[in-house]
Short mmCIF file of C-alpha atoms in Angstrom, two decimals:
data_model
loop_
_atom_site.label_atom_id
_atom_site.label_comp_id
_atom_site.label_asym_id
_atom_site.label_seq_id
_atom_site.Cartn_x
_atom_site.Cartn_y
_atom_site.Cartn_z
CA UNK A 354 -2.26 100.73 120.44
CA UNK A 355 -1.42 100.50 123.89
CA UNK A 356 1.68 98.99 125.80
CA UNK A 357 -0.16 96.15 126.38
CA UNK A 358 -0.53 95.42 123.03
CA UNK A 359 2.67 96.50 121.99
CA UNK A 360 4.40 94.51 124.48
CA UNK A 361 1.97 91.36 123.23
CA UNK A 362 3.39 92.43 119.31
CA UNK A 363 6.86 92.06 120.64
CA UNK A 364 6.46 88.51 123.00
CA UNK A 365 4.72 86.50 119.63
CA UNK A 366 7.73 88.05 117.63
CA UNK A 367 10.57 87.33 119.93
CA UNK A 368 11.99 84.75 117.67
CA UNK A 369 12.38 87.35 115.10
CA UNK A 370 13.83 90.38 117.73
CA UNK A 371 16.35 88.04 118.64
CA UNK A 372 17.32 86.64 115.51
CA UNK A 373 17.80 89.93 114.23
CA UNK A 374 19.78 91.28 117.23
CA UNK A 375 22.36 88.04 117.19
CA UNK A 376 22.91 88.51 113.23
CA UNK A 377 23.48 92.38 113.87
CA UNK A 378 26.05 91.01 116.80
CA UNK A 379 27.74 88.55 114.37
CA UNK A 380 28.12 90.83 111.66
CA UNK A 381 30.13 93.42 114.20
CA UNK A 382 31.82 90.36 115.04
CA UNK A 383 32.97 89.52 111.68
CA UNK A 384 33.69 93.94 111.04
CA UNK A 385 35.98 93.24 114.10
CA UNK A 386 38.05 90.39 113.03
CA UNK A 387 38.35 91.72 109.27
CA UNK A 388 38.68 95.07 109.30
CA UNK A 389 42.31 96.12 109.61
CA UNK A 390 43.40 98.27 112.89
CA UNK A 391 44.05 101.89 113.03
CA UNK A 392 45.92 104.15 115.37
CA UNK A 393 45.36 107.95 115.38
CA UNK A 394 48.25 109.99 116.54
CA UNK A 395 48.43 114.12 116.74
CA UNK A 396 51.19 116.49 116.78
CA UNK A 397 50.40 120.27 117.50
CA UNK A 398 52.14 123.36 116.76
CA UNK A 399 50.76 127.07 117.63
CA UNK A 400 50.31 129.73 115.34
CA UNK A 401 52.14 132.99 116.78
CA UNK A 402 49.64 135.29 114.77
CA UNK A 403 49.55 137.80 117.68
CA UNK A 404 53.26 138.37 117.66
CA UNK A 405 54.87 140.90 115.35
CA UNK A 406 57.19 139.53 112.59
CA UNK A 407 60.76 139.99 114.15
CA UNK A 408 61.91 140.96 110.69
CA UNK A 409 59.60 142.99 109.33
CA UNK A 410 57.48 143.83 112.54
CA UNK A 411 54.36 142.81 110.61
CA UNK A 412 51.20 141.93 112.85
CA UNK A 413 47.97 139.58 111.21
CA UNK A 414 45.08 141.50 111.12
CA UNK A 415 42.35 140.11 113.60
CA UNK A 416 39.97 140.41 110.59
CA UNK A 417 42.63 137.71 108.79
CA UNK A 418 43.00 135.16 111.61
CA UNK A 419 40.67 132.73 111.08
CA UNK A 420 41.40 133.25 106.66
CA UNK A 421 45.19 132.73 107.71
CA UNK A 422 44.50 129.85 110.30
CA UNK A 423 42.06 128.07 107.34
CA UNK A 424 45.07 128.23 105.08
CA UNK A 425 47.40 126.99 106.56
CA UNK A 426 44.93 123.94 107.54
CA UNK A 427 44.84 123.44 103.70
CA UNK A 428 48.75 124.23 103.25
CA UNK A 429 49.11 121.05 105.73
CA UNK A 430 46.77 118.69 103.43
CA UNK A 431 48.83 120.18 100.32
CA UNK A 432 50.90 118.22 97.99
CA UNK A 433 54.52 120.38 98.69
CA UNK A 434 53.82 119.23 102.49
CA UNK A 435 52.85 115.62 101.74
CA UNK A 436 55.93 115.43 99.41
CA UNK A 437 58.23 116.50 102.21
CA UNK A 438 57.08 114.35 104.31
CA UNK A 439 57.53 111.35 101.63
CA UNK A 440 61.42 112.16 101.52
CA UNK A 441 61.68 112.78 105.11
CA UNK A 442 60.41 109.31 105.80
CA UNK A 443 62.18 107.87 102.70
CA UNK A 444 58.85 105.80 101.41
CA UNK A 445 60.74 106.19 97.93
CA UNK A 446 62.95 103.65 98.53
CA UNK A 447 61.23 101.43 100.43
CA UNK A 448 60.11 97.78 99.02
CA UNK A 449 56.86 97.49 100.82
CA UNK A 450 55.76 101.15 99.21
CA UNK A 451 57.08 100.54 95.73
CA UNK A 452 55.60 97.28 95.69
CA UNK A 453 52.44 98.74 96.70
CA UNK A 454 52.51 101.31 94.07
CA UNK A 455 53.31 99.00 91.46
CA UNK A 456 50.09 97.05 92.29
CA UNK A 457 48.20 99.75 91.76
CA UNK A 458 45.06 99.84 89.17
CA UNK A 459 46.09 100.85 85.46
CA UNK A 460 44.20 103.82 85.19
CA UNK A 461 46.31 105.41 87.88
CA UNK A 462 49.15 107.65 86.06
CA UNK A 463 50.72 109.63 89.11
CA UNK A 464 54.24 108.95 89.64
CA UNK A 465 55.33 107.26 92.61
CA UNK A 466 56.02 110.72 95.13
CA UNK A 467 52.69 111.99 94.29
CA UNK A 468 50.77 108.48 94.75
CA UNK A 469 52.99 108.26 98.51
CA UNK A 470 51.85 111.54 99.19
CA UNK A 471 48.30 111.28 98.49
CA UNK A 472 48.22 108.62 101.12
CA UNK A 473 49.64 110.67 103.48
CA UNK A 474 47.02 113.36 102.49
CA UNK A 475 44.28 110.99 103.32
CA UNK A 476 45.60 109.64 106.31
CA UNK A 477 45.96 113.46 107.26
CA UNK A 478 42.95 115.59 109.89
CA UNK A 479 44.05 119.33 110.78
CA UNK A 480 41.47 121.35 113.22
CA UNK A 481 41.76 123.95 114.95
CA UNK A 482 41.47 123.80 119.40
CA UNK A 483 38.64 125.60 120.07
CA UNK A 484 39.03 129.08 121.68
CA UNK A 485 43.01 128.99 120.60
CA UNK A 486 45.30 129.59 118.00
CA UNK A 487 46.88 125.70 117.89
CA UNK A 488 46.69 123.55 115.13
CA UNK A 489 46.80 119.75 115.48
CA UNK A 490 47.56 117.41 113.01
CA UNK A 491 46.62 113.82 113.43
CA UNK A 492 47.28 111.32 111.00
CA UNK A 493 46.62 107.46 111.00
CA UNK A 494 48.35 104.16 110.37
CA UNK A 495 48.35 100.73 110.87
CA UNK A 496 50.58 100.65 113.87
CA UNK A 497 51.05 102.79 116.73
CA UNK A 498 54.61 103.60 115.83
CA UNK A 499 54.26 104.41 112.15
CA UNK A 500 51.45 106.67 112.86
CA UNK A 501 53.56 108.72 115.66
CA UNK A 502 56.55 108.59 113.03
CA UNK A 503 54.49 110.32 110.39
CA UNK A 504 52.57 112.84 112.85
CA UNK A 505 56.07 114.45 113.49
CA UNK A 506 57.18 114.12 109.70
CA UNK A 507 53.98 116.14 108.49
CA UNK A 508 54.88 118.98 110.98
CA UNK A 509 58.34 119.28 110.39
CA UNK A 510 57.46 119.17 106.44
CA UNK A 511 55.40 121.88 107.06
CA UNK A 512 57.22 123.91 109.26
CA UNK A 513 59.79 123.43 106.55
CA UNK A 514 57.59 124.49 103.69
CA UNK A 515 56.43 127.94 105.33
CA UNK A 516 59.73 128.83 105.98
CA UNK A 517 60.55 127.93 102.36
CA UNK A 518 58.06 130.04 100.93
CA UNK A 519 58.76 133.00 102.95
CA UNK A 520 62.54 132.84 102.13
CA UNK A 521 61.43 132.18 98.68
CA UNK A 522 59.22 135.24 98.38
CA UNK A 523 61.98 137.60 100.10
CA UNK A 524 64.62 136.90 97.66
CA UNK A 525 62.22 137.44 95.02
CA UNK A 526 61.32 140.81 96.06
CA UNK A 527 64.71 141.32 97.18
CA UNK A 528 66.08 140.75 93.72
CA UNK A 529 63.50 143.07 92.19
CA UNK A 530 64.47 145.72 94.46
CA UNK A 531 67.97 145.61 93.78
CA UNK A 532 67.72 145.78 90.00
CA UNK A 533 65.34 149.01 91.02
CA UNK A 534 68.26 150.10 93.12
CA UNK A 535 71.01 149.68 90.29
CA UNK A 536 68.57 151.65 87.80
CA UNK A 537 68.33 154.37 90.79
CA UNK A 538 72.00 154.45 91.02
CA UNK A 539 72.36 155.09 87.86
CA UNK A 540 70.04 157.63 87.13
CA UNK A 541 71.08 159.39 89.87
CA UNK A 542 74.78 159.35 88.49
CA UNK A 543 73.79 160.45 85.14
CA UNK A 544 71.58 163.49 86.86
CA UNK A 545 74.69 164.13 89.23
CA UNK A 546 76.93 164.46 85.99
CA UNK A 547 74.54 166.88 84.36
CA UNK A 548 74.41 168.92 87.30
CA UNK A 549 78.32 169.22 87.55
CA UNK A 550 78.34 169.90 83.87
CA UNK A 551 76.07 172.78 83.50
CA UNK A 552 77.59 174.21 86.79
CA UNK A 553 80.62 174.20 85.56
CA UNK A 554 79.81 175.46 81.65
CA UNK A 555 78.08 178.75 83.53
CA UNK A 556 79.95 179.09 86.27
CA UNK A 557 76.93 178.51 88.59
CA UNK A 558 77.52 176.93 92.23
CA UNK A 559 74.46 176.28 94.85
CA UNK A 560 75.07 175.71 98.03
CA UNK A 561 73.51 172.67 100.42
CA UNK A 562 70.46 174.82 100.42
CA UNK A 563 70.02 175.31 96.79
CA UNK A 564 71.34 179.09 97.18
CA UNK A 565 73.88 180.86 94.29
CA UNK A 566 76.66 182.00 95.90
CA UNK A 567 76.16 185.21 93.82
CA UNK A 568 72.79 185.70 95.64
CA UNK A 569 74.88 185.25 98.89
CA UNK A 570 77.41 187.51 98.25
CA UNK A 571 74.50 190.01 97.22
CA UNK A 572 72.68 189.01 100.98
CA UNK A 573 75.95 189.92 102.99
CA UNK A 574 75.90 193.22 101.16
CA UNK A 575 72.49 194.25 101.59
CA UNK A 576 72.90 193.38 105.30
CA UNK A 577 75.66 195.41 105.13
CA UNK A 578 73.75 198.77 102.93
CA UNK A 579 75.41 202.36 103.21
CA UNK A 580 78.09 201.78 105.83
CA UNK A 581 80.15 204.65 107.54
CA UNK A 582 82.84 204.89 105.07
CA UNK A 583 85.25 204.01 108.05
CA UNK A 584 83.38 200.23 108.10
CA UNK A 585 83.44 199.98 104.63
CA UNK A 586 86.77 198.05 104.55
CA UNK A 587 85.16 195.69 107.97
CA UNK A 588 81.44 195.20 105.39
CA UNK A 589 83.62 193.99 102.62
CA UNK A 590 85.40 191.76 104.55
CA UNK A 591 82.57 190.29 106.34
CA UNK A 592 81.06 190.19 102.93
CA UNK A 593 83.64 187.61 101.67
CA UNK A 594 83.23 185.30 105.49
CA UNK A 595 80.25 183.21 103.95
CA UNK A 596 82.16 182.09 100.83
CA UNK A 597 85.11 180.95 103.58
CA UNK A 598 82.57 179.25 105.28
CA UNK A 599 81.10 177.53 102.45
CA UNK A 600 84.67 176.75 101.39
CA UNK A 601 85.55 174.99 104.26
CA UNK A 602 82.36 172.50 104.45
CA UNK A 603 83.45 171.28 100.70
CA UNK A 604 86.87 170.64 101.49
CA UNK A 605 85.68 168.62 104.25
CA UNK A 606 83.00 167.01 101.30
CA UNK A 607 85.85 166.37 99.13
CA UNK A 608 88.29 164.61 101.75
CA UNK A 609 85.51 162.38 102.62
CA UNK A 610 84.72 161.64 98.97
CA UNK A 611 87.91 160.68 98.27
CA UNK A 612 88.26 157.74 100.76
CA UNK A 613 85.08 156.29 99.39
CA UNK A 614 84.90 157.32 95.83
CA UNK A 615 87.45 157.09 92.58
CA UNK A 616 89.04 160.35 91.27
CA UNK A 617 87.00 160.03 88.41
CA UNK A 618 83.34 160.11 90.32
CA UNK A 619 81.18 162.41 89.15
CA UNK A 620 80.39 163.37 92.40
CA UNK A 621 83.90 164.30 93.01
CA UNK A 622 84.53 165.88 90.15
CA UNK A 623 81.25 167.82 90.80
CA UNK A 624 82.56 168.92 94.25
CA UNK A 625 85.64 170.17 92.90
CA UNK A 626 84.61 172.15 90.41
CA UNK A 627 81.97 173.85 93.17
CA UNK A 628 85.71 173.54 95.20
CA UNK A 629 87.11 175.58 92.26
CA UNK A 630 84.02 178.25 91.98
CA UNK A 631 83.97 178.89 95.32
CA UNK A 632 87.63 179.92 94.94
CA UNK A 633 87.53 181.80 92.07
CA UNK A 634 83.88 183.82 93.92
CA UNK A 635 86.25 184.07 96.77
CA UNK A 636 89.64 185.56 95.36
CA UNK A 637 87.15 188.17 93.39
CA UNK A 638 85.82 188.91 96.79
CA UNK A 639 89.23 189.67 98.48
CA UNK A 640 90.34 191.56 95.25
CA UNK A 641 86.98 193.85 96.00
CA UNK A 642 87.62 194.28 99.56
CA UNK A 643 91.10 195.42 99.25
CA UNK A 644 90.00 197.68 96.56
CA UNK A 645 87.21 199.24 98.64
CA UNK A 646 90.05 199.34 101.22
CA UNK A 647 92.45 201.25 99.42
CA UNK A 648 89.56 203.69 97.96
CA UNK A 649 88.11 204.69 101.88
CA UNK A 650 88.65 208.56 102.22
CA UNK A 651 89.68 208.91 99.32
CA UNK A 652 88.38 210.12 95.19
CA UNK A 653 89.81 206.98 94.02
CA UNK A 654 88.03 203.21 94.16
CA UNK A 655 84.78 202.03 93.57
CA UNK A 656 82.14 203.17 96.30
CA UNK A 657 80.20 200.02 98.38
CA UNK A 658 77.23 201.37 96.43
CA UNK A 659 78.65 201.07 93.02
CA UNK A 660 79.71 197.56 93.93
CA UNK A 661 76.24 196.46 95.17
CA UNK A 662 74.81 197.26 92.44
CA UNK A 663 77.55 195.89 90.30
CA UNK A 664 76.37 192.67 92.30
CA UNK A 665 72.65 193.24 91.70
CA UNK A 666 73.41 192.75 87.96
CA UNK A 667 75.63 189.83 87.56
CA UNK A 668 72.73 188.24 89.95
CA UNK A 669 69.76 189.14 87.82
CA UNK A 670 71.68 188.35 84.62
CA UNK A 671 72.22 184.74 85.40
CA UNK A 672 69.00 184.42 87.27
CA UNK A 673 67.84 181.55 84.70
CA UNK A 674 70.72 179.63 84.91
CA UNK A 675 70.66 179.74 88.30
CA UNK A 676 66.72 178.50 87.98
CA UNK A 677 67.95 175.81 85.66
CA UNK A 678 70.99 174.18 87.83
CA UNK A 679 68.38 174.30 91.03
CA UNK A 680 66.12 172.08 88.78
CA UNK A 681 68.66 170.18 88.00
CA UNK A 682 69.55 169.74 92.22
CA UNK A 683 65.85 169.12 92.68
CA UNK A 684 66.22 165.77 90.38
CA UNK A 685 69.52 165.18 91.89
CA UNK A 686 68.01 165.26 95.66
CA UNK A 687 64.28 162.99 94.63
CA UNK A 688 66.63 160.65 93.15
CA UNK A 689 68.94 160.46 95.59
CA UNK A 690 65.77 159.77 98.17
CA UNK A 691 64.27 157.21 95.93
CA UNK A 692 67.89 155.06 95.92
CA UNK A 693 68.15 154.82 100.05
CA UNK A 694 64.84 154.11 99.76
CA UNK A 695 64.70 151.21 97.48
CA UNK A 696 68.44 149.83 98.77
CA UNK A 697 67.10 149.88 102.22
CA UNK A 698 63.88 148.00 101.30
CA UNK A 699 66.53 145.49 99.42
CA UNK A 700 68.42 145.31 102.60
CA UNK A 701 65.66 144.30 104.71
CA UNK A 702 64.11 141.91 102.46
CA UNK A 703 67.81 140.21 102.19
CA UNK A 704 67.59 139.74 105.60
CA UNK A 705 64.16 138.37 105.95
CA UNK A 706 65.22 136.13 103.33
CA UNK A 707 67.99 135.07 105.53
CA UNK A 708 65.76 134.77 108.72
CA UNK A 709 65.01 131.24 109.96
CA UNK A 710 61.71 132.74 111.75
CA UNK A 711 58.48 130.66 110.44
CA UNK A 712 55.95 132.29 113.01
CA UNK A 713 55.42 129.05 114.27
CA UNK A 714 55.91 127.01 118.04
CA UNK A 715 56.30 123.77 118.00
CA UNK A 716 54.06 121.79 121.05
CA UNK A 717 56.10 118.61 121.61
CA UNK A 718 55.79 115.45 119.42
CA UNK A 719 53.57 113.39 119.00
CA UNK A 720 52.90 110.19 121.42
CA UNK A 721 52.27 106.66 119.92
CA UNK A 722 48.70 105.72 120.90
CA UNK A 723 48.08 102.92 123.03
CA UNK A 724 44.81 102.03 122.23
CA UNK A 725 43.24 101.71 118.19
CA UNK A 726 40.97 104.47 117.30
CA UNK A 727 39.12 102.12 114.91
CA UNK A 728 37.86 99.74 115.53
CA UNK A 729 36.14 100.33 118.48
CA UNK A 730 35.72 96.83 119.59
CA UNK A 731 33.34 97.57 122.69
CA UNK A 732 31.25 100.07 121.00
CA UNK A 733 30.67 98.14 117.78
CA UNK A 734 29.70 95.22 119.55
CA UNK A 735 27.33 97.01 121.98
CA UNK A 736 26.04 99.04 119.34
CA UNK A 737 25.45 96.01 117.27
CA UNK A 738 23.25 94.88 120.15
CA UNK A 739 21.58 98.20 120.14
CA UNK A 740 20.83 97.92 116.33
CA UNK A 741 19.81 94.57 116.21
CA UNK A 742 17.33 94.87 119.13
CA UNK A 743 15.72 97.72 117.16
CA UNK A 744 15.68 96.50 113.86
CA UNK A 745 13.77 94.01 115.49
CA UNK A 746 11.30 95.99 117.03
CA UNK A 747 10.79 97.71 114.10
CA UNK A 748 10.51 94.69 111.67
CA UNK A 749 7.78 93.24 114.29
CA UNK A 750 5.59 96.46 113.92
CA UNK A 751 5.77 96.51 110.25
CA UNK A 752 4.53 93.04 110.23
CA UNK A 753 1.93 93.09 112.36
CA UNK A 754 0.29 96.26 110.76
CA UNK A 755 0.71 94.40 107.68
CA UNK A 756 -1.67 91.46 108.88
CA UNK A 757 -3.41 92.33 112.68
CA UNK A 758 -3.98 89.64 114.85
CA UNK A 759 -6.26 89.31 117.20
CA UNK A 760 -4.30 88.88 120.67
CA UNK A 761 -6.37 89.71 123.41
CA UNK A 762 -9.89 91.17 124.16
CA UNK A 763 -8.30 94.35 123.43
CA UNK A 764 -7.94 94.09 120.30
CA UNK A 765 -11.69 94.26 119.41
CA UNK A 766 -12.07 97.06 121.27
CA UNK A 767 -12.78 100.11 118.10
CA UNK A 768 -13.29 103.68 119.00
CA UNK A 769 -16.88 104.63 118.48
CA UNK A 770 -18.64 101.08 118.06
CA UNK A 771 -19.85 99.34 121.37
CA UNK A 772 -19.49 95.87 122.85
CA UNK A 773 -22.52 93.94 121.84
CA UNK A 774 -21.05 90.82 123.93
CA UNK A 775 -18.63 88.46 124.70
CA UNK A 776 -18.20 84.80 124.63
CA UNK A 777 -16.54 82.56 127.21
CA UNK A 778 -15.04 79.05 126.63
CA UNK A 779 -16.83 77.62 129.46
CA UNK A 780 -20.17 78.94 128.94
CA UNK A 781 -22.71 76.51 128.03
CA UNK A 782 -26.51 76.00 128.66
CA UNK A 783 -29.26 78.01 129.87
CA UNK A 784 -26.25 80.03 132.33
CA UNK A 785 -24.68 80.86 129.20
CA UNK A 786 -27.77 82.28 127.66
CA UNK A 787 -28.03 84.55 130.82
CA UNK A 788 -24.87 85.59 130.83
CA UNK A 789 -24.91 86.38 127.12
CA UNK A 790 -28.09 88.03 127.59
CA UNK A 791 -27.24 90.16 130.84
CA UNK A 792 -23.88 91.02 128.80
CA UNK A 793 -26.11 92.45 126.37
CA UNK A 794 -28.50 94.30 128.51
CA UNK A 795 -31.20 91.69 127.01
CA UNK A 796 -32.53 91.01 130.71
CA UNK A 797 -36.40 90.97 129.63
CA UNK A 798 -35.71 88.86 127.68
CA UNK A 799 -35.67 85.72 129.03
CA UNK A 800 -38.23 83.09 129.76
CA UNK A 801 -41.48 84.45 130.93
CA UNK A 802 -43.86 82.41 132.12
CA UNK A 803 -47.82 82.15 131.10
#
């Protein structure tokens, strides 16, 4: 089939092409007039996934962007954001609504937030701007107004709801870390008390760095190993200047202690009785030195040797206890570790908990629309035009390869058989026979005389 014949097809079937095209135009017509108007507006807000938590200094993996931006496209379209959104533009009480809901079909069961809300849903489009980390939310109504109102209300809803659920989660893991705390605290009281007890029952004191003073006293003499008999009196004394020392640092312990803690702490109460050791190691120590004192260059007193290894006994004799109590510090210090630990993960999650940061910019509000985004009254009707026109077109070609007609000349013309002749209106006579005859290639065939 060639144009011409095409275009032949089309001109005997105009009277359908147009009839179809001017029903198709109607019909948009009718869409136009019945269909009820509806305004789009958008309101955007940026996600500030790049930027650390201020709280917490957490950053969103890159690898989690686009699962965190899909999210919180679906956290938008969620009930707990539609609801907030119902109270915030007080459908609830509104006749129009509750009339609306009441008309409803029977099978319908929600209540009247959730059925408000569901409307919202569906009125509701989130997408991401390409290339960017901005979410915008358009939602549709009936009027320009309305639909700019509830743009801005599902925003704020669910700006409102993330910072709900982060607060929400904080004080939940807050709360768990503070009863961890309190069991910390305990423990580490009850491990404190044991400590002070068994130091006290065996008369063992460490110092800061886990070291029996015994096993001090026993350094500063073997620093101090077979002095002139003239320094023996100086080596005993400097002997006993590292229990003064450690002296001194608990009575500064136990003044601060006291301003912060009851008299009946157990960590007071341990520090005194080191307080009291310390004194006791101490006065023993002096008693020594003035005895070595009084026995230098003479028979009488005991000699520095005698008294180191006087010392080198009493430390190997109470070697296990000594092995015990540091076990007992070792507990003391992990627990004590594990407590600022835990109460300073409390503290931090109290304040995030307390932190009005939702990790989220708001990008103005949203503008009322001054033109419907459906219909589309010039569209519909051209496209109507377009469709008709077509349908037409197409029902004419159907048709005519239902039942061919023959046109035009052309339309006898078949591939592979050849033109035997043709016939013309006007042809009549002997001339016609010739002509029929030379169409033919019959030209011998004529009349031949005798």
């Amino acid at each position: 089939m060639n144009f011409y014949q095409f275009f032949r097809i089309l001109w005997a079937r105009r009277a359908l092409i147009l009839l179809t095209t001017v029903t198709a135009f109607v019909a948009a017509l009718l869409v136009v007039k019945i269909v009820p108007v509806r305004y789009d507006a958008a309101s955007r807000v940026m996600l500030d996934i790049i930027k650390p938590d201020p709280v917490t200094g957490e950053v969103i993996a890159s690898g989690f962007a686009r699962a965190y931006t899909k999210t919180q496209s679906e956290l938008i379209r969620d009930y707990r954001v539609a609801g907030r959104a119902v109270d915030q533009l007080g459908w609830a009480n509104s006749p129009l609504y509750v009339a609306a809901y009441r008309a409803r079909g029977d099978s319908d069961q929600r209540d009247l937030r959730r059925w408000l809300a569901q409307q919202i849903i569906d009125r509701t489009k989130v997408s991401l701007i390409d290339t960017s980390n901005i979410l915008e939310i358009t939602t549709s109504s009936t009027t320009p107004e309305s639909a700019r109102v509830i743009a801005d209300a599902v925003r704020q809803a669910y700006i409102d709801q993330t910072l709900s659920f982060k607060r929400d989660s904080a004080a939940q893991a807050a709360q768990w870390f503070e009863q961890q705390a309190a069991q910390l605290r305990r423990q580490l009281t009850e491990a404190e008390a044991r400590k002070s007890a068994f130091e006290k029952a065996n008369g063992v004191v460490l110092e800061d760095d886990t070291t029996d003073t015994e096993e001090a006293r026993l350094k500063a003499m073997t620093g101090s190993a077979a002095p002139p008999p003239a320094a023996a009196g100086q080596a005993a004394i400097a002997a006993a200047s590292p229990l003064a020392g450690q002296q001194a640092q608990i009575d500064a312990q136990i003044a601060v202690a006291q301003k912060t803690l009851g008299p009946n702490n157990p960590t007071l109460i341990g520090l005194q009785q080191q307080r009291a050791a310390l004194a006791k190691a101490a006065n023993e120590q002096a008693a020594a030195t003035r005895a070595a004192a009084r026995g230098v260059g003479g028979p009488s007193g005991p000699s520095p040797e005698s008294l180191y290894r006087a010392q080198q006994q009493k430390v190997l004799a109470q070697r296990g206890k000594v092995a015990e109590v540091r076990q007992l510090a070792t507990d003391v210090a992990l627990l004590r570790d594990q407590f600022v630990k835990t109460a300073g993960r409390a503290a931090e999650l109290e304040r995030q908990a307390a932190s009005t940061e939702t990790g989220l910019t708001l990008l103005g509000s949203a503008v009322a629309p001054q033109t419907p985004a459906f219909p589309n009254k010039p569209l519909m009707l051209l496209g109507s035009l377009a469709l008709g026109l077509v349908l037409g077109v197409v029902l004419s070609v159907f048709l005519e390869l239902l039942r061919r007609r023959v046109r035009a000349t052309d339309d006898l013309r078949l591939a592979g058989v050849p033109v035997i002749g043709a016939l013309s209106p006007h042809t009549t006579g002997e001339t016609g026979m010739r002509r029929v005859t030379s169409a033919l290639g019959l030209r011998n065939l004529g009349h031949n005389p005798a």
